[in-house]
Short mmCIF file of C-alpha atoms and ligand atoms in Angstrom, two decimals:
data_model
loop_
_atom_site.label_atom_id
_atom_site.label_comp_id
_atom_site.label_asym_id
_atom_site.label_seq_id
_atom_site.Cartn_x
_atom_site.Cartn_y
_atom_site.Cartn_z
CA UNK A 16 6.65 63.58 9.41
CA UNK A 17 5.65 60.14 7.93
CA UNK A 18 7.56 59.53 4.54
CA UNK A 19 5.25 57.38 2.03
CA UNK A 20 6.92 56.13 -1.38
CA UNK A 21 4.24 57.04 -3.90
CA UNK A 22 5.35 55.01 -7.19
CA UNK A 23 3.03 56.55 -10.24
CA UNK A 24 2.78 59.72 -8.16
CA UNK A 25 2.80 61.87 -11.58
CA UNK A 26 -0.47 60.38 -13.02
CA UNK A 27 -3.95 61.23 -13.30
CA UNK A 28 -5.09 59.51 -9.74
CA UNK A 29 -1.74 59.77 -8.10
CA UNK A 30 -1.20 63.47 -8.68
CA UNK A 31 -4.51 64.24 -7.06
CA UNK A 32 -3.26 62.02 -4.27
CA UNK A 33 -0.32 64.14 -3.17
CA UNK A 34 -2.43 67.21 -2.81
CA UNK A 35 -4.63 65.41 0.04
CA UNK A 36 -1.34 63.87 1.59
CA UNK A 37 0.49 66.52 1.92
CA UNK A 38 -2.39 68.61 2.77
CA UNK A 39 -2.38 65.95 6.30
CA UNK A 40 1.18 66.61 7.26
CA UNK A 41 2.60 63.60 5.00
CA UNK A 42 5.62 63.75 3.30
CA UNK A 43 5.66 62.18 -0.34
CA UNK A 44 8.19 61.02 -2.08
CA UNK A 45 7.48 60.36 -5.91
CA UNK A 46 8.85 57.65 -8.05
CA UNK A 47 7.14 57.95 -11.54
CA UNK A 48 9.51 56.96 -14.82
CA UNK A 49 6.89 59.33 -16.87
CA UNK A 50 5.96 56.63 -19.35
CA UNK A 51 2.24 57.96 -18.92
CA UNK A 52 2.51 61.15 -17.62
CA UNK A 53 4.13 64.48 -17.45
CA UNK A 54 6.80 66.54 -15.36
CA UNK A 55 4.37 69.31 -15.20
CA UNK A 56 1.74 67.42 -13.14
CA UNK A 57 4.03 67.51 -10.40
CA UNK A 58 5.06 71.19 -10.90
CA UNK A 59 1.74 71.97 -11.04
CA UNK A 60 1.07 70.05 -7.62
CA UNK A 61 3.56 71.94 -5.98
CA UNK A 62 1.50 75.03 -6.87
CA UNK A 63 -1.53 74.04 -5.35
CA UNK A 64 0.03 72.72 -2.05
CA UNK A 65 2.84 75.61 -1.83
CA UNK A 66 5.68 73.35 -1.47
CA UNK A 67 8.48 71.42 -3.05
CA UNK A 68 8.04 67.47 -4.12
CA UNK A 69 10.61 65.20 -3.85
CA UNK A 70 10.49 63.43 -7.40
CA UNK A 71 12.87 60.84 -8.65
CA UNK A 72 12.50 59.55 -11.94
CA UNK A 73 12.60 55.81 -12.13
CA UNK A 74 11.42 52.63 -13.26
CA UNK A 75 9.71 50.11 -10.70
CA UNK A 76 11.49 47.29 -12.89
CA UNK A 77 14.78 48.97 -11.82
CA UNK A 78 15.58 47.28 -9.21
CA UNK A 79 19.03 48.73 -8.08
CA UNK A 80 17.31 52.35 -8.25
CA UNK A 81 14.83 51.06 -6.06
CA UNK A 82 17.05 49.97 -3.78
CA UNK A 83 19.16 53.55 -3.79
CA UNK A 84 15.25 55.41 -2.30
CA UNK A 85 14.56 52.60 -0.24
CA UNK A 86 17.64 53.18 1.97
CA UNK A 87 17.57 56.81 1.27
CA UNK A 88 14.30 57.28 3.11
CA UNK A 89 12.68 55.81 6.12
CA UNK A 90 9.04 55.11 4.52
CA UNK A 91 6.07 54.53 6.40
CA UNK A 92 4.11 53.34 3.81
CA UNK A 93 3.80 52.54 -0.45
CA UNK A 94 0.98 53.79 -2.28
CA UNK A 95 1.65 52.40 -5.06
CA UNK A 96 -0.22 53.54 -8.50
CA UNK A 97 2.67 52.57 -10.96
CA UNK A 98 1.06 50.74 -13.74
CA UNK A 99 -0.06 50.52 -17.11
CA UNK A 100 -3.73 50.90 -18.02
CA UNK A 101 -5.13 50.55 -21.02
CA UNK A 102 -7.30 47.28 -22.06
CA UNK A 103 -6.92 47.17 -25.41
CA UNK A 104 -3.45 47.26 -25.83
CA UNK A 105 -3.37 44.98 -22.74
CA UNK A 106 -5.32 42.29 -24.81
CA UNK A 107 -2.23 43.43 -27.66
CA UNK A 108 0.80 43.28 -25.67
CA UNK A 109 0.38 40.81 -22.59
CA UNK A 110 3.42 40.16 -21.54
CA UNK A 111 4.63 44.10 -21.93
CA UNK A 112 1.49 44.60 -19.32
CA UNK A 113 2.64 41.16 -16.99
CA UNK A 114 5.91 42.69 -16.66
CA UNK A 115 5.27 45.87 -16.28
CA UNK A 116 2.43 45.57 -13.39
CA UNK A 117 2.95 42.05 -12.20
CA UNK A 118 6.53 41.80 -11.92
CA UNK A 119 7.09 45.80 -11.18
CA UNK A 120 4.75 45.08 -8.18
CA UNK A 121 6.78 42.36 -6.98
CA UNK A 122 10.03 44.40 -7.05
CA UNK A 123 8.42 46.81 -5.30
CA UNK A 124 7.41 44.20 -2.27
CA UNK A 125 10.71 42.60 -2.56
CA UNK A 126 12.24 45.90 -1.83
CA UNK A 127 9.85 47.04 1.00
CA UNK A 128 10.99 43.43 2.33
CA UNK A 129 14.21 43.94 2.41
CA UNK A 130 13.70 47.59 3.79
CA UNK A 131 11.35 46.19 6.59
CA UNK A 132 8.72 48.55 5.35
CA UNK A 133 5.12 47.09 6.15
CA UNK A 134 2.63 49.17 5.19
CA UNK A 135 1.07 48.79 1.21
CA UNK A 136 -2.01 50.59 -0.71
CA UNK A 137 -2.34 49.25 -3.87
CA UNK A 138 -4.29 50.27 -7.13
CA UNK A 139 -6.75 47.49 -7.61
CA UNK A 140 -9.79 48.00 -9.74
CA UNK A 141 -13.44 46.88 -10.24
CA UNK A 142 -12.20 44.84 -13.23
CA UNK A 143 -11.18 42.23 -10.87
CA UNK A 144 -15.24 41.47 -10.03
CA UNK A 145 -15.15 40.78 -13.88
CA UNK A 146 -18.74 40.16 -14.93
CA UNK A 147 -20.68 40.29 -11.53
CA UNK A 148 -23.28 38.23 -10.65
CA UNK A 149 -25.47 40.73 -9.02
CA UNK A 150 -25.64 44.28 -8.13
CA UNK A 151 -24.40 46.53 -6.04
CA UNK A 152 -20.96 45.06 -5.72
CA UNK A 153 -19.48 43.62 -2.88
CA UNK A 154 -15.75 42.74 -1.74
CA UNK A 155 -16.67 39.46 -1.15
CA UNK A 156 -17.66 38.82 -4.55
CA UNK A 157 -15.65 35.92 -6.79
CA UNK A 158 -13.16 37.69 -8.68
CA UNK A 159 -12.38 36.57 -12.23
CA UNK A 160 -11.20 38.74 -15.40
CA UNK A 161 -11.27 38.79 -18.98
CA UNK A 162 -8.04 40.81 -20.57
CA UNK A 163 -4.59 40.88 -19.48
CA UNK A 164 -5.26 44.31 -17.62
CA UNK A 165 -7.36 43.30 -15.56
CA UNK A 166 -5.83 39.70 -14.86
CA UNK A 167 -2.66 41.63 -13.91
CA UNK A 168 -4.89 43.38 -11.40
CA UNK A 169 -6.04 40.20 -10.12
CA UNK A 170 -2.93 38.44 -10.06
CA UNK A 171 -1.37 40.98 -7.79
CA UNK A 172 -4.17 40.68 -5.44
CA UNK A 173 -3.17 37.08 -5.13
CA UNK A 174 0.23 38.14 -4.40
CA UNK A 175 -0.52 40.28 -1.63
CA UNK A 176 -2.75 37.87 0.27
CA UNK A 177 -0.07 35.21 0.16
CA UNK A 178 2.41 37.73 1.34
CA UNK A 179 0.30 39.22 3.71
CA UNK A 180 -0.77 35.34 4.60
CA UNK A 181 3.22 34.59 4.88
CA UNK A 182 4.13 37.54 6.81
CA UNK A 183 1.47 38.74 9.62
CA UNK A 184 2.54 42.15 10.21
CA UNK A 185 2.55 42.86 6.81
CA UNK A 186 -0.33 44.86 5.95
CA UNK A 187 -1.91 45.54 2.08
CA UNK A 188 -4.99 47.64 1.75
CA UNK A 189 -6.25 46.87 -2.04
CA UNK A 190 -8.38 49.87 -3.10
CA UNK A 191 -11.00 48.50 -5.55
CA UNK A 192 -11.55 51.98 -7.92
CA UNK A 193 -14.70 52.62 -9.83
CA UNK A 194 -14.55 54.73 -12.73
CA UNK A 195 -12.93 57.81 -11.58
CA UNK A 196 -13.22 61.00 -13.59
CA UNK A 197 -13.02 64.92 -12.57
CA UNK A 198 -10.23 66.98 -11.76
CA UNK A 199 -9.10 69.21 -9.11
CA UNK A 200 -10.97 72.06 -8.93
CA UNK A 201 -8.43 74.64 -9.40
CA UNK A 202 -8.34 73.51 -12.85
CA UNK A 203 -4.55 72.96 -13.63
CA UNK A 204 -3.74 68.78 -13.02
CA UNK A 205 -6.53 66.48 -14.69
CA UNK A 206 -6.65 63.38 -16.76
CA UNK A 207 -4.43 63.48 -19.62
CA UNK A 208 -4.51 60.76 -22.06
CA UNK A 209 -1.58 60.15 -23.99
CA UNK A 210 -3.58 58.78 -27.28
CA UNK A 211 -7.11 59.23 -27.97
CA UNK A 212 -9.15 58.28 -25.03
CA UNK A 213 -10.26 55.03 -24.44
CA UNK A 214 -12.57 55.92 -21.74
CA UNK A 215 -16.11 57.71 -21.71
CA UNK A 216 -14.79 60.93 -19.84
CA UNK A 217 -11.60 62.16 -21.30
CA UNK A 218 -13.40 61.64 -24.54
CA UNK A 219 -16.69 63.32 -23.84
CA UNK A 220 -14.01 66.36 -22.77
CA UNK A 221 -12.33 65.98 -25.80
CA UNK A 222 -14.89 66.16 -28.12
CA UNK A 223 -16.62 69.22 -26.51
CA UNK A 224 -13.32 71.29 -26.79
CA UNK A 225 -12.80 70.45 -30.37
CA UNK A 226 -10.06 67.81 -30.21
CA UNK A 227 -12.64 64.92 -31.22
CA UNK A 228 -15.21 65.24 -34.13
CA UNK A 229 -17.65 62.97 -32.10
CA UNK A 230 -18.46 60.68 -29.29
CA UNK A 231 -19.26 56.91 -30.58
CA UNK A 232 -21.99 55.83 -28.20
CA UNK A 233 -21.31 51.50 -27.42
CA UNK A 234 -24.36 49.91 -27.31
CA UNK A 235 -27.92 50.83 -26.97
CA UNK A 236 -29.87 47.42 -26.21
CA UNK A 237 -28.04 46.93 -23.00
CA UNK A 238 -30.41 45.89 -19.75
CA UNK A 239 -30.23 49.40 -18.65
CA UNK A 240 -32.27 52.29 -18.18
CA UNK A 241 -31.64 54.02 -21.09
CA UNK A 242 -30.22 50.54 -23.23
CA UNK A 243 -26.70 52.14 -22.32
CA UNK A 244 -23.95 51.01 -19.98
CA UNK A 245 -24.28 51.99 -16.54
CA UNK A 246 -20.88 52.83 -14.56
CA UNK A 247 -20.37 54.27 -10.89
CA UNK A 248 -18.49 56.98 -11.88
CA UNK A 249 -16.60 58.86 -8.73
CA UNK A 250 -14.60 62.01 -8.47
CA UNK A 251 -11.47 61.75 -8.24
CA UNK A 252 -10.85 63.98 -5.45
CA UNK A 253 -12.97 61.78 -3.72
CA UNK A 254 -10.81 58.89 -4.42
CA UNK A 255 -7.85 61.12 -3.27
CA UNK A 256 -9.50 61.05 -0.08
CA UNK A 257 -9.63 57.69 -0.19
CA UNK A 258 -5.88 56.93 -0.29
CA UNK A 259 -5.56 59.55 2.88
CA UNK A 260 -8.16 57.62 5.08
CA UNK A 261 -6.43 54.54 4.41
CA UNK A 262 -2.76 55.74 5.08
CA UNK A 263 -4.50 56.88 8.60
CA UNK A 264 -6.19 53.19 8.94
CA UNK A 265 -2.76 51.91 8.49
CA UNK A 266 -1.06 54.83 10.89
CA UNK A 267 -3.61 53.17 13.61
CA UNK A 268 -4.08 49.68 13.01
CA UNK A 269 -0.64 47.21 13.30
CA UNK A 270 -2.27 44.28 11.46
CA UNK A 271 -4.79 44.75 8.82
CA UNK A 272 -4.05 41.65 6.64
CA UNK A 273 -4.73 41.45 2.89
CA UNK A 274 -7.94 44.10 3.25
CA UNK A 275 -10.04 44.64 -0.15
CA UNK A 276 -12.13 47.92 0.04
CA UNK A 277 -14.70 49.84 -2.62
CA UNK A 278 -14.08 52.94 -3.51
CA UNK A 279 -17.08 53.67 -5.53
CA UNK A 280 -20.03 55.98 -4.39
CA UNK A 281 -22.52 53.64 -4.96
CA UNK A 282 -24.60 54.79 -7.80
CA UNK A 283 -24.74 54.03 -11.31
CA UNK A 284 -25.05 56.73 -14.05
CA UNK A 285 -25.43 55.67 -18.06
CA UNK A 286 -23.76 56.83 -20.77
CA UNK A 287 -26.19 58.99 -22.07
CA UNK A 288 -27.06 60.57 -18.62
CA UNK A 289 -23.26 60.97 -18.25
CA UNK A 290 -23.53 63.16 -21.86
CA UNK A 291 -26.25 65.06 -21.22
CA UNK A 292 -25.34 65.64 -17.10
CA UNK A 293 -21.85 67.27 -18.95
CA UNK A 294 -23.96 69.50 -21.50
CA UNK A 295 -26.57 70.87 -18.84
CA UNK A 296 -23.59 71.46 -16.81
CA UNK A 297 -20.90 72.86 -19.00
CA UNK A 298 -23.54 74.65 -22.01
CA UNK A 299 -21.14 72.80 -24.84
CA UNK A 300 -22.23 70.51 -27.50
CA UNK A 301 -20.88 67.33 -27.44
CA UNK A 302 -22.23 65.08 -30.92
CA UNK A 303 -22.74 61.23 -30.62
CA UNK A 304 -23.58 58.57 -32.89
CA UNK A 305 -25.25 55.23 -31.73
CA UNK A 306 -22.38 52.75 -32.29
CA UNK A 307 -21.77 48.68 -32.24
CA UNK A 308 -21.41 47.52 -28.03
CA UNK A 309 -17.06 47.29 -27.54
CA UNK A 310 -15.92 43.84 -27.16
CA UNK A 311 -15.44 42.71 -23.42
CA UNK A 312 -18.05 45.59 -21.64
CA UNK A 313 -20.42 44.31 -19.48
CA UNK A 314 -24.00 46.43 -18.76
CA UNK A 315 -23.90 47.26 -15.17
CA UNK A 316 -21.13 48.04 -12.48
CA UNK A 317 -21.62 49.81 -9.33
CA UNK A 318 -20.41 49.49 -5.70
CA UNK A 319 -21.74 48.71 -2.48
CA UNK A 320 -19.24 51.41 -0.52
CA UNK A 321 -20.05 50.20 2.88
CA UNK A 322 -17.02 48.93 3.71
CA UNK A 323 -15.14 51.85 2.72
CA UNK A 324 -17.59 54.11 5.15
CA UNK A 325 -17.55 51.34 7.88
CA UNK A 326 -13.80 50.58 8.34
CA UNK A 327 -11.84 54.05 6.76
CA UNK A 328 -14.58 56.63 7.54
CA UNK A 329 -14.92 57.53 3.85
CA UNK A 330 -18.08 58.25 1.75
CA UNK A 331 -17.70 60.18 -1.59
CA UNK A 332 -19.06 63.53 -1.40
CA UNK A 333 -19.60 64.81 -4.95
CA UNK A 334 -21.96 64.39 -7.34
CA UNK A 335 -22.49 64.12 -11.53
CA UNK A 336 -22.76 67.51 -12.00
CA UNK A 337 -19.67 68.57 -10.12
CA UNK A 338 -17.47 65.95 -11.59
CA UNK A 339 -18.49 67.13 -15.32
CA UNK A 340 -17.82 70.82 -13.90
CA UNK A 341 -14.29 70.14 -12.80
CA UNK A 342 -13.25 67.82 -15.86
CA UNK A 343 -14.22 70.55 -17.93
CA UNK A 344 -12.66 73.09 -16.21
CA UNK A 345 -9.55 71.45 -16.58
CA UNK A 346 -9.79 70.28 -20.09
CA UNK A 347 -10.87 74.08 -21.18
CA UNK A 348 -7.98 75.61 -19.65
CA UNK A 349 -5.65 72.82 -20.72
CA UNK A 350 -7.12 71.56 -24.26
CA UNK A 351 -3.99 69.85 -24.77
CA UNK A 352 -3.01 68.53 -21.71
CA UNK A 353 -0.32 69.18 -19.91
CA UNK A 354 1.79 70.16 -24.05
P1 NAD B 407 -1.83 56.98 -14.99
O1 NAD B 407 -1.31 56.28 -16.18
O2 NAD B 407 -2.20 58.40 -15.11
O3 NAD B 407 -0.79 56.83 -13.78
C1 NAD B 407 0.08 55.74 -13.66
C2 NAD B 407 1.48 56.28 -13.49
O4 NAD B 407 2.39 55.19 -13.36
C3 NAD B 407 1.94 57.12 -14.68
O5 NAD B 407 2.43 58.37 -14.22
C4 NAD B 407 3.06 56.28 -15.31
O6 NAD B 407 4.06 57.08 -15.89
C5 NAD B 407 3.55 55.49 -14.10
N1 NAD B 407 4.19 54.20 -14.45
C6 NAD B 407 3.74 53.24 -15.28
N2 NAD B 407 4.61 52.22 -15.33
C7 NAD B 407 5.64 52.55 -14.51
C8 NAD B 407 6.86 51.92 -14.16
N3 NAD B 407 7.22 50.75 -14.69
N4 NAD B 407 7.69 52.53 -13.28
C9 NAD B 407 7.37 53.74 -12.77
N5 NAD B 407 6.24 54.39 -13.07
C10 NAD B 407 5.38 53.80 -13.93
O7 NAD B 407 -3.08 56.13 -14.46
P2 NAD B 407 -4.11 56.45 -13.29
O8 NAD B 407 -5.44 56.56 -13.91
O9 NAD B 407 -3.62 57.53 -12.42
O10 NAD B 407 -4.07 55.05 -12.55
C11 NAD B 407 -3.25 54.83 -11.40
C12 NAD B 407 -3.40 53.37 -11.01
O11 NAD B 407 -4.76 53.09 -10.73
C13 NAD B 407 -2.97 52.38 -12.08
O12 NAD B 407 -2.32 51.29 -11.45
C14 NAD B 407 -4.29 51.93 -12.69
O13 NAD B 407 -4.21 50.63 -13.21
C15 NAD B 407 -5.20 51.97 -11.48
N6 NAD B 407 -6.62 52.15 -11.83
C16 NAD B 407 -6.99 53.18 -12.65
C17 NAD B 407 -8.34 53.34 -13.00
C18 NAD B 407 -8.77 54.43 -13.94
O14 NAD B 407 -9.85 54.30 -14.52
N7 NAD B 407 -8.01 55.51 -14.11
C19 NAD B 407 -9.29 52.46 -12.47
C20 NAD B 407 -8.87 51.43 -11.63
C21 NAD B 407 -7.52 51.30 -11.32
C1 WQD B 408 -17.53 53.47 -19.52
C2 WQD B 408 -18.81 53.28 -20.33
C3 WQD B 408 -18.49 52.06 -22.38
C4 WQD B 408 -15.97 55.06 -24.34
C5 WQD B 408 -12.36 50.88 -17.83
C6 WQD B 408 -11.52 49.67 -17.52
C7 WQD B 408 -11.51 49.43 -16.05
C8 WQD B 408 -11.10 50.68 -15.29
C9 WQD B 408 -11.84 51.88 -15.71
C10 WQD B 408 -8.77 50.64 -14.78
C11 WQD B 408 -18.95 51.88 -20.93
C12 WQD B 408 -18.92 53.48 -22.66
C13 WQD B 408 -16.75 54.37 -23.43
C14 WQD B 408 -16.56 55.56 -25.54
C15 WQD B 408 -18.67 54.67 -24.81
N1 WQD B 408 -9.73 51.01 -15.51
N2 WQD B 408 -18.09 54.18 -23.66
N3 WQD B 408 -17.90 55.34 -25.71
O1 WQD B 408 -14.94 50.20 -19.47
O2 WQD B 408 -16.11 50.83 -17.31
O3 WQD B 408 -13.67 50.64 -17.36
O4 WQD B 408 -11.81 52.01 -17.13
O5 WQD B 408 -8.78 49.82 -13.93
O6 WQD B 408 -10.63 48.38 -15.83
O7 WQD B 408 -12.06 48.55 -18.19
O8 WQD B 408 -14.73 52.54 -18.51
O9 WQD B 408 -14.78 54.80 -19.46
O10 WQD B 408 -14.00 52.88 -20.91
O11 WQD B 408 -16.41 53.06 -20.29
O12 WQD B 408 -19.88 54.50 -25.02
O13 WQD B 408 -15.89 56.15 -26.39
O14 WQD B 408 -18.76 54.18 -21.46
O15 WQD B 408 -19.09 51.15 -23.27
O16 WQD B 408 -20.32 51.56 -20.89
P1 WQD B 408 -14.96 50.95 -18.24
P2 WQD B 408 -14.91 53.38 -19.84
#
């Protein structure tokens, strides 16, 4: 069985992850130090897939513990989700986020390095296309960002091409995400935000099960359809799927490079379809004012996922409807999280 080091294996994207991995016959092993997330995610992971996880709690600035998994385990391959993700405090507390995802990352390749593991999937994100010049998006596009988040992102892109450049069999697949939402659809592991949401989703959720007096809508004179920002919202199951097709590209291909890929499915859905697709769907009433555009959105983001279907295999199968089904499912049954 293939070992594969999955650093941030306990959050929201990560968790759902496992599930599709070890559902193929891989063998995780977590390393999550649970700043974002909780224990139960991955007890509640080993329900659904009817086995035991090897988790280690750890920091991927501790290098020395690091060290101790590395030559613990023979691993195939990194997925590595470790990070922190939230904008605004980004913007706040730069250098907390530069350390934290810049230099965590680069522990994490200097470790693999001395290891003479090869094989990286990282947690990129359609922040690094910053303000695109056209739509759908491609890989190819300039990249350039606007808040530390992002440029942390970005930076470690830049990293892995010169590594990748500097060492040919090293290979780095950089998964560009969307905006995933949804939750597995057994209803116990979802997104579980640690303050009140800053994204449309988890606060939509939260304000239909009572947690959140209302939803502040940002911006109604965008370029749009409806004057509201369009996203390409994806499920995040699909995205799962994702990570699994591209630890099987890597299984079957020695020398990939640096090799950027979309996960997105494509489509763009606005903020007020994304309300009232999650009221049709789910029968609850979620209240919204009209409120001020948020410093830093743009109007429009969705993929072009061609690449994605071309080289991995991979199209995302659900729709709208299902992911608002499956986010509420979870956030009824849990309307606290995982407390
Ligand atoms: P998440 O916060 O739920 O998961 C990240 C996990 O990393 C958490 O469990 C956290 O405890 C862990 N972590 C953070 N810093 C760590 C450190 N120093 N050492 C060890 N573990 C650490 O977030 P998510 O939504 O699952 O995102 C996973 C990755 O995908 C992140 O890198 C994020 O930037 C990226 N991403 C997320 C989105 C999104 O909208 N959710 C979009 C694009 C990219
Ligand atoms: C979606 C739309 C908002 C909240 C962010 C990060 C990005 C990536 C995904 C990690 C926008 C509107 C939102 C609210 C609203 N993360 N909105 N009211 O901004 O596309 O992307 O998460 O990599 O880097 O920037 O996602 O969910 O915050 O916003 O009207 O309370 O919903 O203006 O149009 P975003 P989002």
């Amino acid at each position: 069985m293939m070992k594969i080091l999955v650093t941030g294996g306990a959050g929201y994207i990560g968790s759902h992850t496992l599930i599709e991995i070890i559902n193929a016959g891989f063998e995780p092993v977590v390393y999550d130090n649970l700043s974002n997330s909780s224990p139960v995610a991955i007890e509640r992971v080993e329900q659904i897939v009817g086995q035991n996880i090897n988790f280690i709690k750890g920091d991927i600035l501790d290098k020395e513990l690091l060290r101790k998994v590395f030559a613990e385990h023979t691993f195939f391959a990194v997925i590595h989700f470790a990070g922190l993700k939230a904008v605004g405090e980004s913007v706040s507390k730069p250098l907390k986020y530069y350390q934290n995802n810049v230099i965590g990352t680069i522990n994490v390749l200097e470790v693999m390095k001395e290891f003479g593991v090869k094989n990286f999937i990282f947690s990129s994100s359609a922040t690094v296309y910053g303000n695109p010049r056209s739509l759908p998006i491609y890989e190819s596009f300039e990249r350039s960002c606007t808040n530390p988040y992002g440029q942390s992102k970005l930076m470690i892109e830049y990293v892995l091409e010169d590594v990748c450049r500097a060492q040919v069999d090293f290979n780095a697949i950089s998964l560009r995400y969307f905006n995933p939402i949804g939750a597995d659809e057994s209803g116990t592991i979802g997104e579980d935000p640690s303050d009140i949401p800053n994204n449309l989703m988890p606060y939509i959720s939260q304000v239909a099960v009572g947690r959140l007096e209302k939803l502040s809508v940002f911006g109604d004179d965008y370029d749009t359809i409806d004057g509201t920002g369009v996203r390409d919202y994806i499920h995040v199951v699909d995205l799962a799927k994702g990570h699994l097709k591209a630890l099987e590209y890597l299984a079957n291909h020695k020398q990939t490079g640096f090799l950027p890929i979309n996960l997105g499915t494509g489509h763009g859905t606005s903020v007020l379809q994304l309300v009232n697709a999650f009221i049709k769907t789910t029968g609850q009433k979620v209240p919204y004012v009209i409120a001020p555009r948020r410093v830093g959105d743009i109007a429009s983001c969705y993929a072009n996922a061609d690449k994605a279907k071309t080289l991995l295999g991979w199209v995302a199968q659900y729709d709208i409807e299902r992911m608002c089904i499956d986010t509420w499912r979870w956030q009824s049954n849990n309307p606290n999280g995982y407390n």
